[in-house]
């Protein structure tokens, strides 16, 4: 019978080891034996991954696994509403606690693409009173979550990656991308303002373009790519700009 290591299971499911441990503690996945996870246990993990992808709490996922005919309501819209209420009424510590819980309940791709990014877009379009204050608190909580995940990644075998902010129009987006990449198994160094060279050795270099790329940065990218470096343009706007865009300021 084949057995699978924790790293293999997490790779198949696209989750962090912390998330797998949380699913085990919640009774959703059986604890593996010394040889590792069996194929049946791997199937359990993938099933939980599919159920959590709808945005349900782990207690609800447990219930539907016990009673398959049960119909669940809520999902990501409820999770977003809960966070918005916390941002409106609760201290930063409660917001950060909820964000940490969400980061370990769900796979990182869902946490970013189905939760944080929709929340960020909603908050940036909000014109009500104290909208700026809520957005600032949200940004601080994302930064804190990145700090925690980056610290945890330092103790794992992760591929080093340099994330350079070539241009930024949304100051929260670069940190959400750093969290997403960390969840994919990278140890990410995010460039400080004006930083073009990584402080640590890295195997991958992503040039984040949130507001286009200047001709000089495009030439730099092409030279490095032509030299065979593992460099890639990424972000919502990789188009060429005639003038250098404003750089990221932490």
mmCIF file of N, CA and C in Angstrom, residues 7-16 20 23 42 45-50 107-110:
data_model
loop_
_atom_site.group_PDB
_atom_site.id
_atom_site.type_symbol
_atom_site.label_atom_id
_atom_site.label_comp_id
_atom_site.label_asym_id
_atom_site.label_seq_id
_atom_site.Cartn_x
_atom_site.Cartn_y
_atom_site.Cartn_z
ATOM 1 N N UNK A 7 4.018 16.647 3.277
ATOM 2 C CA UNK A 7 4.309 17.578 2.186
ATOM 3 C C UNK A 7 3.588 17.162 0.905
ATOM 4 N N UNK A 8 3.543 15.861 0.628
ATOM 5 C CA UNK A 8 2.866 15.380 -0.581
ATOM 6 C C UNK A 8 1.370 15.651 -0.508
ATOM 7 N N UNK A 9 0.769 15.359 0.640
ATOM 8 C CA UNK A 9 -0.668 15.586 0.811
ATOM 9 C C UNK A 9 -0.988 17.069 0.673
ATOM 10 N N UNK A 10 -0.193 17.906 1.310
ATOM 11 C CA UNK A 10 -0.421 19.351 1.227
ATOM 12 C C UNK A 10 -0.248 19.837 -0.212
ATOM 13 N N UNK A 11 0.704 19.268 -0.934
ATOM 14 C CA UNK A 11 0.898 19.651 -2.322
ATOM 15 C C UNK A 11 -0.285 19.274 -3.191
ATOM 16 N N UNK A 12 -0.826 18.060 -2.993
ATOM 17 C CA UNK A 12 -1.994 17.627 -3.748
ATOM 18 C C UNK A 12 -3.199 18.531 -3.487
ATOM 19 N N UNK A 13 -3.387 18.891 -2.208
ATOM 20 C CA UNK A 13 -4.578 19.655 -1.819
ATOM 21 C C UNK A 13 -4.391 21.156 -1.943
ATOM 22 N N UNK A 14 -3.140 21.614 -2.067
ATOM 23 C CA UNK A 14 -2.882 23.042 -2.140
ATOM 24 C C UNK A 14 -3.116 23.748 -0.817
ATOM 25 N N UNK A 15 -2.727 23.105 0.284
ATOM 26 C CA UNK A 15 -2.947 23.676 1.614
ATOM 27 C C UNK A 15 -1.630 23.726 2.379
ATOM 28 N N UNK A 16 -1.627 24.496 3.450
ATOM 29 C CA UNK A 16 -0.472 24.584 4.324
ATOM 30 C C UNK A 16 -0.494 23.438 5.336
ATOM 31 N N UNK A 20 -3.741 21.466 7.377
ATOM 32 C CA UNK A 20 -3.964 20.023 7.503
ATOM 33 C C UNK A 20 -4.081 19.629 8.975
ATOM 34 N N UNK A 23 -7.490 20.639 10.229
ATOM 35 C CA UNK A 23 -8.537 19.734 9.762
ATOM 36 C C UNK A 23 -8.531 18.434 10.561
ATOM 37 N N UNK A 42 -5.855 10.504 1.971
ATOM 38 C CA UNK A 42 -5.653 11.545 0.979
ATOM 39 C C UNK A 42 -6.985 11.932 0.342
ATOM 40 N N UNK A 45 -8.794 14.233 2.663
ATOM 41 C CA UNK A 45 -8.258 15.594 2.603
ATOM 42 C C UNK A 45 -8.816 16.326 1.385
ATOM 43 N N UNK A 46 -8.824 15.665 0.243
ATOM 44 C CA UNK A 46 -9.310 16.305 -0.978
ATOM 45 C C UNK A 46 -10.803 16.596 -0.901
ATOM 46 N N UNK A 47 -11.545 15.752 -0.200
ATOM 47 C CA UNK A 47 -12.972 16.010 -0.034
ATOM 48 C C UNK A 47 -13.200 17.242 0.838
ATOM 49 N N UNK A 48 -12.443 17.337 1.937
ATOM 50 C CA UNK A 48 -12.550 18.527 2.787
ATOM 51 C C UNK A 48 -12.146 19.768 2.001
ATOM 52 N N UNK A 49 -11.105 19.641 1.190
ATOM 53 C CA UNK A 49 -10.677 20.769 0.348
ATOM 54 C C UNK A 49 -11.817 21.232 -0.557
ATOM 55 N N UNK A 50 -12.551 20.303 -1.156
ATOM 56 C CA UNK A 50 -13.660 20.665 -2.039
ATOM 57 C C UNK A 50 -14.800 21.320 -1.260
ATOM 58 N N UNK A 107 -7.767 26.626 2.254
ATOM 59 C CA UNK A 107 -6.550 26.621 1.447
ATOM 60 C C UNK A 107 -6.205 28.067 1.087
ATOM 61 N N UNK A 108 -4.932 28.336 0.876
ATOM 62 C CA UNK A 108 -4.483 29.712 0.694
ATOM 63 C C UNK A 108 -5.086 30.359 -0.543
ATOM 64 N N UNK A 109 -5.238 29.596 -1.631
ATOM 65 C CA UNK A 109 -5.826 30.162 -2.847
ATOM 66 C C UNK A 109 -7.236 30.667 -2.578
ATOM 67 N N UNK A 110 -8.045 29.892 -1.847
ATOM 68 C CA UNK A 110 -9.407 30.320 -1.514
ATOM 69 C C UNK A 110 -9.385 31.491 -0.539
#
